[in-house]
PDB file of C-alpha atoms in Angstrom:
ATOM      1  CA  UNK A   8       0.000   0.000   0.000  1.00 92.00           C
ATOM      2  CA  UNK A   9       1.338   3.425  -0.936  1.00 95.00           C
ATOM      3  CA  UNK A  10       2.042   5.718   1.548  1.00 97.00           C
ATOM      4  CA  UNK A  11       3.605   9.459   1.749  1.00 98.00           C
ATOM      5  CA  UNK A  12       5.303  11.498   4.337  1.00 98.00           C
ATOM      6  CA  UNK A  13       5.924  15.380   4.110  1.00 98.00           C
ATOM      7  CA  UNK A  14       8.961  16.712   5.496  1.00 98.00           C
ATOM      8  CA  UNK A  15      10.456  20.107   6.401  1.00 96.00           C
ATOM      9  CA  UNK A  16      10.505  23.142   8.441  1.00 96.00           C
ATOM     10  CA  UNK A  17       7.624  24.487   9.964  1.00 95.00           C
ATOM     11  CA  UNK A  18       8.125  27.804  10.719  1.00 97.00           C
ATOM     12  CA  UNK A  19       9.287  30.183   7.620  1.00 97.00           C
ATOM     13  CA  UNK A  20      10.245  33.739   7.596  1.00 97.00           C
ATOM     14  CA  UNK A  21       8.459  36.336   5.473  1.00 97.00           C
ATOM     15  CA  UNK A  22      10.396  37.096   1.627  1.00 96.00           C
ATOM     16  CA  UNK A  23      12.144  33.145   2.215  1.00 97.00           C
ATOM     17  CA  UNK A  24      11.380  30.368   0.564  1.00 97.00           C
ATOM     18  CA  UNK A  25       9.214  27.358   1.883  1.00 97.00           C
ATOM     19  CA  UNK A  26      10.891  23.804   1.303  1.00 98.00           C
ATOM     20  CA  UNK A  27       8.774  20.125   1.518  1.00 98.00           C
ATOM     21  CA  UNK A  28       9.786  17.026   0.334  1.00 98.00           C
ATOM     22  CA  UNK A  29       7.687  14.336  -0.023  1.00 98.00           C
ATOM     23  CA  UNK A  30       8.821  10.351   0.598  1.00 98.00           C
ATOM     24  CA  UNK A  31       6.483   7.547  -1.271  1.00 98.00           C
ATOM     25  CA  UNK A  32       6.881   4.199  -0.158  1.00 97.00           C
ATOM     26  CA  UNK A  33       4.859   1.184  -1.730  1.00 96.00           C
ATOM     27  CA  UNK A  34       5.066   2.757  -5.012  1.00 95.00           C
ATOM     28  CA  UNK A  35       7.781   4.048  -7.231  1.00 95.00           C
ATOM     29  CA  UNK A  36       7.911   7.137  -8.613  1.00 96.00           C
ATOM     30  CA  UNK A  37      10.006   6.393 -11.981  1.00 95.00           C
ATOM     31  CA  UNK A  38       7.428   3.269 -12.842  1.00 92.00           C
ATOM     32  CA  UNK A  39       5.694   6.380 -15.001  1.00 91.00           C
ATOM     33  CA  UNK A  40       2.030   5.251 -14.071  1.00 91.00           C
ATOM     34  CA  UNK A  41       1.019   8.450 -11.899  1.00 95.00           C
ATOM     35  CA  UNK A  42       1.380  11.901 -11.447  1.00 95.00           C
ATOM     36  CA  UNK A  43       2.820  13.631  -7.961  1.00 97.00           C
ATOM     37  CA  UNK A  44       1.498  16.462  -6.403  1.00 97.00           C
ATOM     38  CA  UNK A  45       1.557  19.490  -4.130  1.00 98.00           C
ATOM     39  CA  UNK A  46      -1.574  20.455  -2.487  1.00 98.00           C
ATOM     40  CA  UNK A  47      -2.872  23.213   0.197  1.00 98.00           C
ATOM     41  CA  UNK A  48      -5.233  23.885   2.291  1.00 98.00           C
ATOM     42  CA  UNK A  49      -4.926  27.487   4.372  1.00 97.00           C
ATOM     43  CA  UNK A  50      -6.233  27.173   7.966  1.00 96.00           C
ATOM     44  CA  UNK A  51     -10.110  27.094   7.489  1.00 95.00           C
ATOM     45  CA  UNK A  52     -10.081  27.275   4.003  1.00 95.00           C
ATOM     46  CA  UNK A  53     -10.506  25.080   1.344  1.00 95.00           C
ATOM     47  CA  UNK A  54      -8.191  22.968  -1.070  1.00 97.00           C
ATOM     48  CA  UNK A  55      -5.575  24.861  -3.665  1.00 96.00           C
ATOM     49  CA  UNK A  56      -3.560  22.901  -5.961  1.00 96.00           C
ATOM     50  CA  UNK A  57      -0.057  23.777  -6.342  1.00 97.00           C
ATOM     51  CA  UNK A  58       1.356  21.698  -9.397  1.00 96.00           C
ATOM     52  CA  UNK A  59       2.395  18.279 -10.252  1.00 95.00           C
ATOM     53  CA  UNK A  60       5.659  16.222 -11.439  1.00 96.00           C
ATOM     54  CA  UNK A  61       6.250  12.803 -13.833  1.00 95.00           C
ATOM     55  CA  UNK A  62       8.942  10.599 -13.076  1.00 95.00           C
ATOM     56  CA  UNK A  63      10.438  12.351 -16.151  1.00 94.00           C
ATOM     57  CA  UNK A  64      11.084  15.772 -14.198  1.00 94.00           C
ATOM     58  CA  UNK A  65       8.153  17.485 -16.994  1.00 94.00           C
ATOM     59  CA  UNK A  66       5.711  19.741 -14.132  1.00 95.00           C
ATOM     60  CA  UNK A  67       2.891  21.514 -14.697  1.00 93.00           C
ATOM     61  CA  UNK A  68       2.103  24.401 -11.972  1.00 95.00           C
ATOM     62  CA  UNK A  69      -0.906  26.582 -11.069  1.00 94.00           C
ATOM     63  CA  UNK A  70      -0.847  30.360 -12.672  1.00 92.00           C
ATOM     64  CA  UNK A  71      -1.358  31.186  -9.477  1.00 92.00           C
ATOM     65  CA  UNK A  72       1.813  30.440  -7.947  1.00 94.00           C
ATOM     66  CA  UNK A  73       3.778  29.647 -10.800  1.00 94.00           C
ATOM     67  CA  UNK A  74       5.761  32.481 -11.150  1.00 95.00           C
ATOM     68  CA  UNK A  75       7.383  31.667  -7.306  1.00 97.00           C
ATOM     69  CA  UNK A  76       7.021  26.944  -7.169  1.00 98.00           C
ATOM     70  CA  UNK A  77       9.748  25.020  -8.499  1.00 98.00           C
ATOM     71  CA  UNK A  78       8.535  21.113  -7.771  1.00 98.00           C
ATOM     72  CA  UNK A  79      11.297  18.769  -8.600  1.00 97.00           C
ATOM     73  CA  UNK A  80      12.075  14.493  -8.151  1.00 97.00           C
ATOM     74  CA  UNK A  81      14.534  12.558  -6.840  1.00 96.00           C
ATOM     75  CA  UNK A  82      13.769   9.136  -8.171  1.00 95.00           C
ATOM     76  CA  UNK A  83      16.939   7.502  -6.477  1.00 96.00           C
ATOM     77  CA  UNK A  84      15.444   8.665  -3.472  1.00 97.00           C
ATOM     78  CA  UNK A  85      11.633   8.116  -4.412  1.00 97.00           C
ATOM     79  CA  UNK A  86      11.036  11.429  -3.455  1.00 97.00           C
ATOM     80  CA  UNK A  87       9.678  14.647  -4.741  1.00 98.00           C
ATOM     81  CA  UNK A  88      10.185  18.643  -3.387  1.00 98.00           C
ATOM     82  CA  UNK A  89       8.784  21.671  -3.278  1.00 98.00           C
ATOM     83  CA  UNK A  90      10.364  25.237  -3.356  1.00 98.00           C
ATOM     84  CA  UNK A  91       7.941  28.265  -2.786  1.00 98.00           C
ATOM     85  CA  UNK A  92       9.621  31.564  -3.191  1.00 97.00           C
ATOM     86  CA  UNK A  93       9.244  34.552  -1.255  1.00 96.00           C
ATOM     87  CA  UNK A  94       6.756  33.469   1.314  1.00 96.00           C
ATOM     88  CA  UNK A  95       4.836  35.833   2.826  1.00 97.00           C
ATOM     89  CA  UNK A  96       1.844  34.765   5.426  1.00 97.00           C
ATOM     90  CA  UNK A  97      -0.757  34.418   2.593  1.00 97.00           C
ATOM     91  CA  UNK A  98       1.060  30.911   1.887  1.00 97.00           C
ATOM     92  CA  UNK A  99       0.782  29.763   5.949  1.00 98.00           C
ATOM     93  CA  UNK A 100      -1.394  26.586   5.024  1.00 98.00           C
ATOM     94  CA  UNK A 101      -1.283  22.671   5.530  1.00 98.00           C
ATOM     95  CA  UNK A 102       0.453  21.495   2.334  1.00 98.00           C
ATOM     96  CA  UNK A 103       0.004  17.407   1.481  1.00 98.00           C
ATOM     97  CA  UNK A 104       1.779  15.810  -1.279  1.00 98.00           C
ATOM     98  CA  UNK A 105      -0.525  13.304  -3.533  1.00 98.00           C
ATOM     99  CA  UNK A 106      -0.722  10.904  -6.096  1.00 97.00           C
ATOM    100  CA  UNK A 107      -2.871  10.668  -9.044  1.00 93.00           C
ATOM    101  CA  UNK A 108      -2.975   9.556 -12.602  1.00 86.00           C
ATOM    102  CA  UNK A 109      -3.639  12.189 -15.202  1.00 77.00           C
ATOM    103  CA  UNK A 110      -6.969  14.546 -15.067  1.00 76.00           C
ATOM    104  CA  UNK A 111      -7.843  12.169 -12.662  1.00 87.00           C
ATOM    105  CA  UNK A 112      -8.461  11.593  -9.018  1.00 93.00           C
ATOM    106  CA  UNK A 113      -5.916  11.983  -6.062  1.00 96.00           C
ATOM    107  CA  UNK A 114      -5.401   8.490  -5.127  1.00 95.00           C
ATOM    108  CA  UNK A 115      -3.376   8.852  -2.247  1.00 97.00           C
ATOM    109  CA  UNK A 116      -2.191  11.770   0.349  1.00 98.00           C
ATOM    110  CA  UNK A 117       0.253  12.180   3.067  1.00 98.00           C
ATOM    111  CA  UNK A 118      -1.369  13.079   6.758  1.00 98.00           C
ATOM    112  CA  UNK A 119       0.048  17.007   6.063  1.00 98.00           C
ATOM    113  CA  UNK A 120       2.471  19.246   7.427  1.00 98.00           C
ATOM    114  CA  UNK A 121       2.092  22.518   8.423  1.00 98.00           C
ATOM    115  CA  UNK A 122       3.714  25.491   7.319  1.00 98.00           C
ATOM    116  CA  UNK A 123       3.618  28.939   9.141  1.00 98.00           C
ATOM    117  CA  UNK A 124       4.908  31.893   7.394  1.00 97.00           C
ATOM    118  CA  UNK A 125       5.681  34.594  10.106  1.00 96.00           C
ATOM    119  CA  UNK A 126       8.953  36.355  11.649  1.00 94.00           C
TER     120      UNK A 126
ATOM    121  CA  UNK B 166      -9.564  30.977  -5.857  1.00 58.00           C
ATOM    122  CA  UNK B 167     -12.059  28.156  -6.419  1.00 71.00           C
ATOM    123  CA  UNK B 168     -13.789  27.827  -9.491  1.00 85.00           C
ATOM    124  CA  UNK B 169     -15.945  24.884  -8.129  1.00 97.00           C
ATOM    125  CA  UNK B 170     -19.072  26.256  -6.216  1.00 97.00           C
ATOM    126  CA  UNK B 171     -20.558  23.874  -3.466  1.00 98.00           C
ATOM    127  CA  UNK B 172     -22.816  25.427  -0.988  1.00 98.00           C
ATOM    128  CA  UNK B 173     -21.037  25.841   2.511  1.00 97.00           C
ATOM    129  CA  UNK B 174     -23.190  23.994   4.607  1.00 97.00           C
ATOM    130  CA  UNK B 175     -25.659  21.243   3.997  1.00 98.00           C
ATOM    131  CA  UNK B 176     -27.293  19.559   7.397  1.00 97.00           C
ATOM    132  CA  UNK B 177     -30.301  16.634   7.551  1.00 96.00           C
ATOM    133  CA  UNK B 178     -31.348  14.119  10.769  1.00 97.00           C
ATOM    134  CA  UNK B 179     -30.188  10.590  10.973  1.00 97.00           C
ATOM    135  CA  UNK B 180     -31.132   8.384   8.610  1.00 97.00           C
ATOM    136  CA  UNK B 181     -31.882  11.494   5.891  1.00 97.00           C
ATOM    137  CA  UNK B 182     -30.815  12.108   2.600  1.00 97.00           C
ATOM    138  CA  UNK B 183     -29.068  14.994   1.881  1.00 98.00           C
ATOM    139  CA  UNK B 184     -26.825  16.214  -1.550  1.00 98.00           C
ATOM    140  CA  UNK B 185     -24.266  18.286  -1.979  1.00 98.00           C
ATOM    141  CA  UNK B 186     -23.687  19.851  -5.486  1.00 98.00           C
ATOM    142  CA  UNK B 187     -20.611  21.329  -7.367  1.00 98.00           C
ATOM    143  CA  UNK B 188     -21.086  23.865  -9.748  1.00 98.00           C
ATOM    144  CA  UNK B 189     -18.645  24.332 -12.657  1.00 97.00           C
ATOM    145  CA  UNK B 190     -18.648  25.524 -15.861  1.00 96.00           C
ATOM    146  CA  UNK B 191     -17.641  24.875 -19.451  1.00 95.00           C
ATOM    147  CA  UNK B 192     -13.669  24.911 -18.895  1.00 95.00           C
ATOM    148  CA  UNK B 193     -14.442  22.384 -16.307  1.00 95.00           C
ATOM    149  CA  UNK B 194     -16.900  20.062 -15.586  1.00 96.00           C
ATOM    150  CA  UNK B 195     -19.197  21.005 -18.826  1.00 95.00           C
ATOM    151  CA  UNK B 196     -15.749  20.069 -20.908  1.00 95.00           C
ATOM    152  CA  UNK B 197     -16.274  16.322 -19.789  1.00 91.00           C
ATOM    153  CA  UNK B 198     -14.091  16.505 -17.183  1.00 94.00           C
ATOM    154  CA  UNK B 199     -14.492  13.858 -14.708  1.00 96.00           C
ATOM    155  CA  UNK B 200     -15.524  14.616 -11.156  1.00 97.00           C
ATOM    156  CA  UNK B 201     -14.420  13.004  -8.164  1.00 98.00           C
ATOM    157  CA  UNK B 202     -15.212  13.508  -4.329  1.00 98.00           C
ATOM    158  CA  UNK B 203     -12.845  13.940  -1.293  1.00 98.00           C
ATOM    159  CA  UNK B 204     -14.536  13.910   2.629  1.00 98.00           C
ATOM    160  CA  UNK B 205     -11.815  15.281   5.420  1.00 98.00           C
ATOM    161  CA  UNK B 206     -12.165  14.771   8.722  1.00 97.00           C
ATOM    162  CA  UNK B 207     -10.896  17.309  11.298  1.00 95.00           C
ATOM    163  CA  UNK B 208      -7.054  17.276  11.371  1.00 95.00           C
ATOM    164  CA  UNK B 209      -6.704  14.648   8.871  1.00 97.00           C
ATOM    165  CA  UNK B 210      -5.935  14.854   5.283  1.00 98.00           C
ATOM    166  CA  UNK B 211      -8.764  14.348   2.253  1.00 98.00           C
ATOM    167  CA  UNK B 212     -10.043  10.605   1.668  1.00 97.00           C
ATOM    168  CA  UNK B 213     -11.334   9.929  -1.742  1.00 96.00           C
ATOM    169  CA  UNK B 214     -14.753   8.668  -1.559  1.00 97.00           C
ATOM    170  CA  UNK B 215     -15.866   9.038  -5.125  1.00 97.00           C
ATOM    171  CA  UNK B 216     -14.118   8.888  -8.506  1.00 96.00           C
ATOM    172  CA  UNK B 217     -14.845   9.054 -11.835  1.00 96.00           C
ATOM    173  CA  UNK B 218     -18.344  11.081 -11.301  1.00 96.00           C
ATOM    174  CA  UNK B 219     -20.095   8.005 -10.082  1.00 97.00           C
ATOM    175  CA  UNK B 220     -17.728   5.271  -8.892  1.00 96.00           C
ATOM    176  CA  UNK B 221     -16.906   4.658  -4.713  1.00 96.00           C
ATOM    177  CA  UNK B 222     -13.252   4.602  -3.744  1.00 94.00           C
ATOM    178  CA  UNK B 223     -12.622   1.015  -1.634  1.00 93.00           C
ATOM    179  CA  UNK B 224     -14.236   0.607   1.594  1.00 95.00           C
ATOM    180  CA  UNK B 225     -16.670   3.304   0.974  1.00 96.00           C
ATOM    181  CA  UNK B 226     -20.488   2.379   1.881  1.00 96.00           C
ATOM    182  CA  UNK B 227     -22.812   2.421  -1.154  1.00 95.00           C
ATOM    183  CA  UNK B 228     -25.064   5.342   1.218  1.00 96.00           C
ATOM    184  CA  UNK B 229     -22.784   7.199  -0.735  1.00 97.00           C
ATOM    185  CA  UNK B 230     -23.353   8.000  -4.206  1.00 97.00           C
ATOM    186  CA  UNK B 231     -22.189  10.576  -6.713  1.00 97.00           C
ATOM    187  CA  UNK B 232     -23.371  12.156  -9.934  1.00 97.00           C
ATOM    188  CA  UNK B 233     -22.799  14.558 -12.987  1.00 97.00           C
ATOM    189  CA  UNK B 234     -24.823  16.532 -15.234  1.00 96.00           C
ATOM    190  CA  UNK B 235     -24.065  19.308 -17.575  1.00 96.00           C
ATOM    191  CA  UNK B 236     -21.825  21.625 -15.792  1.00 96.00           C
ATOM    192  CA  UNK B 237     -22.650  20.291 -12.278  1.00 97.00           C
ATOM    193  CA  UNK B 238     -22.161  17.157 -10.611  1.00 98.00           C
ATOM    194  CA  UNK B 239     -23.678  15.853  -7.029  1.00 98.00           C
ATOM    195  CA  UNK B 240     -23.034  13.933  -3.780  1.00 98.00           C
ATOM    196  CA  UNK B 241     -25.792  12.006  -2.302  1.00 98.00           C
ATOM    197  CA  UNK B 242     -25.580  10.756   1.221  1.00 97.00           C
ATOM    198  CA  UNK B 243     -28.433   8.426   2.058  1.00 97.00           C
ATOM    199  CA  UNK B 244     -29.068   7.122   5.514  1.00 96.00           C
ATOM    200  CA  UNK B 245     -26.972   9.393   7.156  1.00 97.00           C
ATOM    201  CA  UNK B 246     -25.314   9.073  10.091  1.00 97.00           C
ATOM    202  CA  UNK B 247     -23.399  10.952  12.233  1.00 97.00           C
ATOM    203  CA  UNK B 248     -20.027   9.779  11.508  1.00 96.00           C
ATOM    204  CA  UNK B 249     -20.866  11.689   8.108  1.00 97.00           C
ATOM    205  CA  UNK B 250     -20.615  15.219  10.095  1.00 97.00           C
ATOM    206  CA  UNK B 251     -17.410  16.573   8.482  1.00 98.00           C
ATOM    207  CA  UNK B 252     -16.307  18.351   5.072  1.00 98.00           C
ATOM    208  CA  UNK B 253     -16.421  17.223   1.834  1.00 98.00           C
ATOM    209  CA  UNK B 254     -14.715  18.778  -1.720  1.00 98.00           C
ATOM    210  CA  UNK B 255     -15.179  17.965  -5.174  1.00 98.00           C
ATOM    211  CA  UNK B 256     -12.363  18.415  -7.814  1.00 97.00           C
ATOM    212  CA  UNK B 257     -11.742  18.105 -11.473  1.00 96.00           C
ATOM    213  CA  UNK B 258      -9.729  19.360 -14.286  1.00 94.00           C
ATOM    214  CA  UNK B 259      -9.969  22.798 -15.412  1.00 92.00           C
ATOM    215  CA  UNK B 260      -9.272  23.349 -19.248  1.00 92.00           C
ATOM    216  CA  UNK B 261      -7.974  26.919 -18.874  1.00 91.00           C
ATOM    217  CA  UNK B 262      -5.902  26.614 -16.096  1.00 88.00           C
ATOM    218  CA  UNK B 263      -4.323  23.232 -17.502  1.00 86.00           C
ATOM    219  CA  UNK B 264      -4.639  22.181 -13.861  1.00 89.00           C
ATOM    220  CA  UNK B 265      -6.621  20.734 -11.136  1.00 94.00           C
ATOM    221  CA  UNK B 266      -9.043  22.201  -9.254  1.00 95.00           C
ATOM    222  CA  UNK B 267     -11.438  21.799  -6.155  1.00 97.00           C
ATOM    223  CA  UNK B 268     -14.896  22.672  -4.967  1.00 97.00           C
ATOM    224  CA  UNK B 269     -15.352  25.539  -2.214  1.00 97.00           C
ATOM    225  CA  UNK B 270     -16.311  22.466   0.380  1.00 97.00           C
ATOM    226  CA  UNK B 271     -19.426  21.658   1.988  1.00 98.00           C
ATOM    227  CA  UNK B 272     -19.918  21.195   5.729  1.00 98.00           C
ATOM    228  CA  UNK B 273     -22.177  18.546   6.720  1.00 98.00           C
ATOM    229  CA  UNK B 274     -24.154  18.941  10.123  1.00 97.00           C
ATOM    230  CA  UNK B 275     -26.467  15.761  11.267  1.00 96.00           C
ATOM    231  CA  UNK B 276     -28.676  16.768  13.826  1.00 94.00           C
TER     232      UNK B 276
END
C-alpha cells in the first residue's frame, strides 16, 4: 500500500522560501504510471492545488503560484520537493503531497504538514 | 480561488438524505471533465470517496453516491449518520488553467 510522508521546516520567515519534500513508499515514482502532487489547504479554508511532477522531471504548476514553485524528483530517493519563493503569510497553510494519474483523481495523500509563514 | 461552487453547509437528521452539489462551468466540468469527491475529517488529510463522477473509492459504503450533469455534478448521502458530520470537496480538471481544481467544500451537520 502506498504511503507518503511530508517533510520540512515548519516555521518560515516572510520574503524566504518554503521547502517540503515528499517520501512515497509502496510505489515508485520512476514506474511512469502516476502523477505527484503538491496540495494546500490554508487554515479554514478550502483545497488549492499547487502543481504536479512525472517521473520524467516534466511539471505543470498553477498560474497562481507559478511564477514563485519550483517542484522537482529525486527518483533515487523516491522522493519529490517543493520550493515556494518569497513566502509571505498568505502561503501559511497545511500542504500534502498526492498521487494521481492524469486529469484524474488523487489516489493517495500524506497526513500534512504545516507550514507557518511569520517572523 | 475556487472555481468549483458547493454550498457551505448542507445539514439533515439521521437516517436522511441529503446532496451536496458542485457547480462548474464549461472549462471544467461542462468540458467532460471527470468529477471526483474527497470527505476530510478534522485534522486529517482528504479521503477519496468518489471517482470518476459516479464510482466509490474502496471501503466506501454504497449510502454514498455521486453524480454529474451538464456543468454540475452531485453527492448524495443516504441514511446518514453521524459519523458523516465533516467536510467534503469535489475536484476536477480545469481546461484553462491546464490544472486541477477543487470545490469551495461543503460542511455537513447531522442533527
Amino acid at each position: 500500500q502506498v504511503q507518503l510522508q511530508e517533510s520540512g521546516p515548519g516555521l518560515v520567515k516572510p520574503s524566504q522560501t518554503l521547502s517540503l519534500t515528499c517520501t512515497v513508499s509502496g510505489d515508485s515514482i520512476s514506474s511512469g504510471n502516476h502523477y505527484w502532487s503538491w496540495i494546500r489547504q490554508p487554515p479554514g479554508k478550502g483545497l488549492e492545488w499547487i502543481g504536479y511532477i512525472y517521473y520524467s522531471g516534466s511539471t505543470y504548476y498553477n498560474p497562481s503560484v507559478k511564477s514563485r514553485v519550483i517542484i522537482s524528483v529525486d527518483t533515487s530517493k523516491n522522493q519529490f520537493s517543493l520550493k515556494l519563493s518569497s513566502g509571505t503569510a498568505a502561503d501559511t497553510a497545511v500542504y500534502y503531497c498526492a498521487r494521481g494519474r492524469a486529469g484524474e483523481a488523487f489516489d493517495s495523500w500524506g497526513q500534512g504538514t504545516l507550514v507557518t509563514v511569520s517572523s | 480561488q475556487s472555481v468549483l461552487t458547493q454550498p457551505p453547509s448542507v445539514s439533515g437528521a439521521p437516517g436522511q438524505r441529503v446532496t451536496i452539489s458542485c457547480t462548474g462551468s464549461r472549462s471544467n466540468i461542462g468540458a467532460d471533465f471527470r468529477v471526483h469527491w474527497y470527505q476530510q475529517l478534522p485534522g486529517k488529510a482528504p479521503k477519496l470517496l468518489v471517482y470518476d463522477n459516479r464510482n466509490r473509492a474502496s471501503g466506501v459504503p454504497d449510502r454514498f453516491s455521486g453524480s454529474k450533469s451538464g456543468t454540475s455534478a452531485s453527492l448524495a448521502i443516504t441514511g446518514l449518520q453521524a459519523e458523516d458530520e465533516t467536510d467534503y470537496y469535489c475536484q476536477s480538471y480545469d481546461r484553462s488553467l491546464s490544472g486541477y481544481v477543487f470545490g469551495t467544500g461543503t460542511k455537513v451537520t447531522v442533527l
